[in-house]
Coordinates of C-alpha atoms and ligand atoms in Angstrom, one line a residue:
M824 CA -13.1 32.6 69.6
R825 CA -11.2 31.8 72.2
D826 CA -8.5 28.7 71.6
F827 CA -10.4 24.7 71.9
T828 CA -9.2 21.2 71.8
Y829 CA -11.0 19.6 68.7
I830 CA -11.4 15.6 69.0
C831 CA -13.5 13.5 67.2
P832 CA -13.5 9.7 68.8
E833 CA -14.6 7.0 67.0
T834 CA -16.1 5.1 69.7
I835 CA -18.9 5.5 72.9
D836 CA -15.8 4.7 75.3
E837 CA -13.6 7.2 74.1
V838 CA -16.4 9.8 74.6
C839 CA -17.0 8.2 77.6
Q840 CA -13.8 8.6 78.6
L841 CA -13.1 12.2 77.2
L842 CA -16.4 13.4 79.4
S843 CA -14.9 12.0 82.5
E844 CA -11.6 14.0 82.1
Q845 CA -11.6 17.1 80.2
E846 CA -13.5 20.2 82.1
N847 CA -15.8 22.5 80.1
A848 CA -16.1 19.8 77.6
F849 CA -19.3 20.3 75.2
L850 CA -20.6 17.6 72.5
I851 CA -21.6 18.3 69.2
A852 CA -24.1 16.3 67.2
G853 CA -26.1 18.5 64.7
G854 CA -24.4 21.5 65.7
Q855 CA -28.1 23.1 65.5
S856 CA -28.3 24.6 68.8
L857 CA -24.6 24.3 69.6
L858 CA -23.5 26.4 66.9
P859 CA -25.1 29.7 67.4
L860 CA -24.4 29.4 71.3
L861 CA -20.5 29.7 70.3
R862 CA -20.9 31.8 68.0
L863 CA -22.5 34.0 70.2
R864 CA -19.2 33.1 72.6
A865 CA -22.3 32.4 75.1
A866 CA -21.0 28.8 76.2
D867 CA -17.1 28.7 78.2
L868 CA -15.8 25.6 76.2
S869 CA -12.0 24.3 76.3
C870 CA -13.0 20.6 74.6
L871 CA -15.1 20.3 71.4
I872 CA -15.9 16.1 71.2
D873 CA -17.4 15.6 67.7
I874 CA -19.8 12.5 67.5
N875 CA -20.2 12.6 64.2
G876 CA -17.1 10.0 63.5
L877 CA -18.6 7.4 65.9
K878 CA -18.7 4.4 64.5
N879 CA -22.6 2.4 64.6
A880 CA -24.0 5.6 65.8
N881 CA -26.1 6.2 63.2
Y882 CA -28.6 3.4 63.3
I883 CA -32.7 4.1 63.5
T884 CA -34.1 0.3 64.7
F885 CA -37.0 -1.5 66.0
E886 CA -36.6 -4.3 68.9
N887 CA -38.9 -5.0 71.7
Q888 CA -41.9 -3.0 70.8
Q889 CA -39.3 -0.2 70.5
V890 CA -37.7 2.1 67.8
K891 CA -34.6 3.0 69.1
V892 CA -32.6 6.0 67.7
G893 CA -28.8 6.7 68.0
P894 CA -27.2 9.1 68.7
T895 CA -26.6 10.6 65.1
A896 CA -29.5 9.8 63.7
R897 CA -30.9 13.3 62.0
H898 CA -34.2 14.9 62.1
A899 CA -34.8 13.8 58.8
E900 CA -33.7 10.1 58.3
V901 CA -36.2 9.6 61.6
A902 CA -38.6 11.5 59.6
E903 CA -38.6 9.3 56.7
S904 CA -37.8 6.3 58.4
E905 CA -40.0 3.3 56.9
T906 CA -39.5 1.8 60.9
V907 CA -40.5 4.9 62.4
K908 CA -43.6 5.3 60.4
N909 CA -45.0 1.8 60.6
H910 CA -44.0 1.5 64.4
C911 CA -44.5 5.5 66.0
L912 CA -46.3 7.7 63.6
V913 CA -46.1 10.8 65.6
L914 CA -42.2 10.4 65.9
S915 CA -42.3 10.6 61.8
Q916 CA -44.7 13.2 62.2
V917 CA -42.7 15.3 64.7
A918 CA -39.7 15.0 63.1
A919 CA -40.8 16.2 59.9
H920 CA -42.1 19.5 61.0
I921 CA -38.9 20.5 63.2
G922 CA -37.8 24.0 61.5
D923 CA -36.5 23.5 58.2
V924 CA -35.1 21.5 55.8
Q925 CA -31.5 22.3 56.8
V926 CA -31.9 21.9 60.7
R927 CA -33.6 18.6 60.0
N928 CA -30.7 17.5 58.3
R929 CA -28.2 18.0 61.1
G930 CA -30.1 18.1 64.0
T931 CA -30.6 14.6 65.5
I932 CA -33.2 13.5 68.4
C933 CA -30.8 12.2 70.7
G934 CA -29.5 16.5 70.4
S935 CA -32.4 17.5 70.8
V936 CA -33.2 15.6 74.2
A937 CA -30.3 16.8 75.5
N938 CA -30.4 20.4 74.9
A939 CA -34.0 20.6 76.3
D940 CA -34.5 23.5 74.6
P941 CA -38.3 24.4 76.3
A942 CA -39.4 24.8 72.6
G943 CA -37.8 21.9 71.2
D944 CA -40.1 19.0 70.1
P945 CA -38.6 15.9 70.9
P946 CA -38.6 16.8 74.6
V947 CA -42.3 17.0 74.5
L948 CA -42.9 13.8 73.0
S949 CA -40.0 12.6 74.7
A950 CA -42.4 13.1 78.2
L951 CA -45.6 12.3 76.9
L952 CA -44.5 8.9 75.9
D953 CA -42.2 8.5 78.3
V954 CA -39.4 7.3 76.6
E955 CA -36.3 5.7 77.5
I956 CA -33.4 7.7 77.5
Q957 CA -30.1 5.5 77.4
A958 CA -27.3 7.7 78.7
T959 CA -23.5 6.2 78.7
S960 CA -20.5 7.2 80.8
V961 CA -17.4 5.6 82.1
R962 CA -19.7 4.7 85.0
G963 CA -21.9 2.4 83.0
E964 CA -25.5 2.4 81.7
T965 CA -28.3 4.8 83.1
I966 CA -31.7 4.6 81.4
Y967 CA -34.1 7.7 82.6
S968 CA -37.6 7.9 81.9
G969 CA -38.3 10.9 79.4
S970 CA -41.5 11.7 81.7
D971 CA -39.1 13.0 84.4
F972 CA -36.0 13.2 82.8
F973 CA -36.8 17.5 81.9
Q974 CA -35.9 20.0 84.7
G975 CA -37.2 23.6 83.2
F976 CA -35.2 25.6 81.2
Y977 CA -32.3 23.6 79.3
A978 CA -32.1 21.5 82.1
T979 CA -31.9 17.3 82.4
N980 CA -31.0 14.6 84.7
L981 CA -27.9 13.5 82.7
E982 CA -25.0 13.8 84.6
E983 CA -21.8 15.9 83.2
D984 CA -20.2 12.9 82.4
E985 CA -22.8 11.3 80.8
F986 CA -24.1 11.5 77.2
I987 CA -26.8 10.2 75.4
T988 CA -26.4 6.7 73.2
E989 CA -30.3 6.1 72.7
V990 CA -33.8 7.3 72.7
R991 CA -36.3 4.6 72.4
F992 CA -39.8 5.3 71.7
P993 CA -42.6 2.9 72.6
E994 CA -44.5 1.4 69.6
I995 CA -48.0 2.9 69.0
S996 CA -51.2 1.9 67.9
S997 CA -55.1 1.7 68.6
P998 CA -56.6 1.1 71.1
T999 CA -53.9 4.2 71.9
G1000 CA -53.5 6.8 70.0
V1001 CA -51.0 10.3 70.2
G1002 CA -51.9 13.9 68.9
Y1003 CA -49.5 16.6 68.5
E1004 CA -49.7 20.1 67.3
K1005 CA -47.9 23.1 67.0
W1006 CA -47.9 27.0 66.5
E1007 CA -45.2 28.5 65.0
P1008 CA -45.2 32.2 63.8
S1009 CA -43.5 31.1 60.9
E1010 CA -42.5 28.4 58.6
G1011 CA -38.9 26.9 59.9
A1012 CA -39.0 29.1 62.9
Y1013 CA -39.4 27.5 66.5
P1014 CA -43.0 26.7 67.9
V1015 CA -44.5 29.2 70.3
A1016 CA -46.8 26.7 71.5
T1017 CA -47.0 22.5 71.4
V1018 CA -49.2 20.4 73.4
G1019 CA -49.1 16.6 72.2
A1020 CA -51.9 13.8 73.5
L1021 CA -51.9 10.3 74.4
I1022 CA -55.7 8.5 74.9
T1023 CA -55.9 5.3 75.1
L1024 CA -59.9 3.6 75.0
E1025 CA -60.7 0.7 77.0
G1026 CA -64.3 -0.1 75.2
D1027 CA -66.0 3.2 74.6
L1028 CA -64.4 4.9 77.3
I1029 CA -61.1 6.2 77.8
S1030 CA -58.9 4.4 79.9
Q1031 CA -55.6 6.4 80.0
A1032 CA -54.9 10.3 78.9
K1033 CA -51.7 12.3 79.3
I1034 CA -51.3 15.8 77.9
V1035 CA -48.1 17.6 77.8
T1036 CA -47.6 21.0 76.7
G1037 CA -44.5 22.9 75.6
A1038 CA -42.9 26.3 74.3
I1039 CA -44.7 28.1 76.6
E1040 CA -43.4 26.8 80.0
P1041 CA -39.5 26.5 81.3
G1042 CA -40.0 22.5 80.3
P1043 CA -42.5 19.9 79.1
T1044 CA -45.7 20.2 81.3
F1045 CA -48.1 17.7 82.2
S1046 CA -51.4 19.1 82.3
E1047 CA -52.9 17.1 85.7
D1048 CA -56.8 18.6 84.9
A1049 CA -57.4 17.9 81.9
A1050 CA -55.8 14.4 82.2
T1051 CA -58.8 13.7 84.8
I1052 CA -61.3 15.6 83.0
L1053 CA -60.5 12.7 80.5
I1054 CA -60.1 9.3 82.1
G1055 CA -63.1 7.0 82.6
Q1056 CA -65.6 9.0 80.1
K1057 CA -66.5 9.3 77.0
P1058 CA -64.3 11.0 74.1
T1059 CA -67.2 13.2 73.2
T1060 CA -67.2 16.8 71.6
E1061 CA -68.3 18.6 74.4
L1062 CA -65.6 16.8 76.5
I1063 CA -62.5 16.8 74.5
T1064 CA -63.5 20.5 74.5
E1065 CA -64.0 20.8 78.5
A1066 CA -60.6 19.0 78.7
A1067 CA -58.8 21.5 76.1
I1068 CA -60.1 24.7 77.7
S1069 CA -58.9 22.9 81.6
V1070 CA -54.9 22.9 79.2
G1071 CA -55.3 26.3 78.3
E1072 CA -57.0 28.0 82.1
N1073 CA -54.4 25.9 83.6
S1074 CA -51.5 26.9 81.8
D1075 CA -48.8 29.7 83.0
P1076 CA -47.1 31.0 80.1
I1077 CA -44.0 32.9 79.7
E1078 CA -45.2 36.7 78.4
D1079 CA -42.2 37.5 75.7
A1080 CA -42.2 39.0 72.6
E1081 CA -44.1 36.1 70.9
G1082 CA -47.2 36.5 72.7
S1083 CA -49.0 37.6 76.1
I1084 CA -50.2 34.8 78.5
L1085 CA -53.6 35.5 77.3
F1086 CA -52.8 34.8 73.5
K1087 CA -50.7 31.8 74.3
Q1088 CA -53.6 30.3 76.9
E1089 CA -55.7 30.3 74.2
L1090 CA -53.8 29.2 71.6
M1091 CA -53.5 26.0 73.7
K1092 CA -57.2 25.8 74.1
T1093 CA -56.8 25.1 70.7
L1094 CA -54.2 22.9 69.8
S1095 CA -55.6 21.0 72.6
K1096 CA -59.0 20.3 71.2
R1097 CA -56.9 19.2 68.1
A1098 CA -54.2 16.9 69.6
I1099 CA -56.5 15.7 71.4
T1100 CA -59.3 14.8 68.7
T1101 CA -56.4 13.3 66.7
A1102 CA -55.3 11.0 69.8
V1103 CA -58.8 9.4 69.9
D1104 CA -59.4 9.0 66.1
C1105 CA -56.1 7.5 66.4
A1106 CA -57.0 5.4 69.5
Q1107 CA -60.1 4.1 67.6
G1108 CA -58.3 3.1 64.8
G1109 CA -58.2 5.9 62.3
A1110 CA -55.3 7.5 60.7
Ligands
FAD409 C1 -33.7 27.6 62.7 C2 -33.6 26.7 63.3 C3 -35.1 26.4 63.7 C4 -35.4 25.3 64.8 N1 -36.3 25.1 64.9 C5 -36.6 23.5 65.5 C6 -38.2 23.2 65.7 O1 -38.7 23.6 65.5 N2 -38.4 22.4 66.9 C7 -37.3 21.6 67.7 O2 -37.3 20.9 68.3 N3 -36.1 22.5 67.1 C8 -36.0 23.0 66.0 N4 -34.4 23.7 65.9 C9 -33.4 22.8 66.9 C10 -33.0 21.5 66.4 O3 -34.3 20.6 66.5 C11 -31.9 21.0 66.9 O4 -31.5 20.0 65.9 C12 -31.6 20.4 68.1 O5 -32.2 21.5 69.4 C13 -30.3 19.5 69.1 O6 -29.9 18.9 68.1 P1 -28.2 18.9 67.6 O7 -28.2 17.6 67.3 O8 -28.2 20.0 66.7 O9 -27.4 19.0 68.7 P2 -26.2 20.4 69.3 O10 -26.5 21.5 69.0 O11 -24.9 19.7 68.6 O12 -25.8 19.9 70.3 C14 -27.0 20.9 71.1 C15 -26.7 20.7 72.9 O13 -26.7 18.8 73.5 C16 -25.5 18.5 73.8 N5 -25.6 17.1 72.6 C17 -26.1 16.4 71.8 N6 -25.9 15.6 71.2 C18 -25.9 14.7 72.4 C19 -26.0 13.3 73.2 N7 -25.9 12.7 72.7 N8 -25.8 13.7 74.8 C20 -25.6 14.3 75.2 N9 -25.8 15.4 74.8 C21 -25.2 16.0 73.4 C22 -24.2 19.0 73.5 O14 -23.2 18.8 73.8 C23 -25.0 20.9 73.0 O15 -25.0 20.9 74.6 C24 -34.1 24.6 65.5 C25 -33.3 25.0 65.3 C26 -32.6 26.3 64.4 C27 -31.6 26.5 63.9

C-alpha cells in the first residue's frame, strides 16, 4: 500500500480545514466500506482523516420533530436507541438489519448516506423519508434533501470539501406509516433488492404514497407509477397488489450474478406488496 498521512482531528472545524487543503483526502468513519476499498488499493488516497476522535459527534437526539443522528453514531446504537424507536421506528428496524453484528458495531448512518452504495439501506430510507442531510465545509453549512441527494452509483450532491455532520429523520406517526423490506441471499450479506413505502391516510383514502426501490438500480429510485395508482384510493388488497406489480414491471434492474432481470422484477413485486401493506397498517395506527 502506498504511503499516506493519517490524521485524527477532534473538531469539525479541523476536518473542514483538512478537506479544503488536502488532495485525495478520505474520511474514515466505521471503515466498513472504505477499508475493503483500501485493501484492494482501489482508492487513490494520500490523506486519511479519521473522524472517530471528533468530540460530541456520537449522538442521537430528538428535536423539532426530527431524530438527529451524528456522524459517528453506529448502526447498532441507532437500532437500539429508545429515541429512534419512539419517533422513527422504521429507522431502528432498518439499522438492526444492516450487515452483521461487526458491521453494525462500526458502520455509521452518515457514512452510509455519504457512500451511496446502491445496495445500502440508509440511502433508500433517506430518499423515502426525504431526510435533511447537513453538510459542513469551510464555506459553512448546507442542508440537502434526501429525495434528490443520491445521483446514482456511489454518487451524491456532496461537494468535495464537505462532509456530513448530521442526518435528520422526520418523526413518523399515524396517519403516516412506513414499511421497509429487503431480500438478501444470506444472513449478513448485502441486499439484492430493497423497497421502502410511505403511506399517509386521510380518512379511509390514501392522500400520500411514496415507494422507493434500491439495490437493483444504480441508486434509490422512486416508483412514480405505483404511487399514482395508490393516491386517492382506498388501500384494499387488490389496489396494493396492483401497485406492487407496477413497481416490479416498471423497474429496470441490473442483471448480475445475484439474479436475472426477471428474478429481480418478481422479487420487487413481492417485497413491494409487503412494504405497502406494512405502511398502510402503520398509517392506520397498527404497530
Ligand atoms: C459484510 C458487509 C455487509 C454489509 N451489509 C450492509 C447492508 O446489509 N446494508 C447496508 O446498508 N450496508 C451494509 N454494509 C455497509 C455498512 O453499512 C457501512 O456502514 C456503510 O457502507 C458505510 O459506513 P461507514 O461508517 O463504515 O463508512 P466508511 O467505510 O468509513 O466510509 C465510507 C465512505 O463514506 C465516506 N464518509 C464516511 N463518513 C462520512 C461523513 N460523515 N461525511 C462524508 N463522507 C463520509 C468515506 O470517506 C468513504 O468514502 C455492509 C458492509 C459489509 C462490510
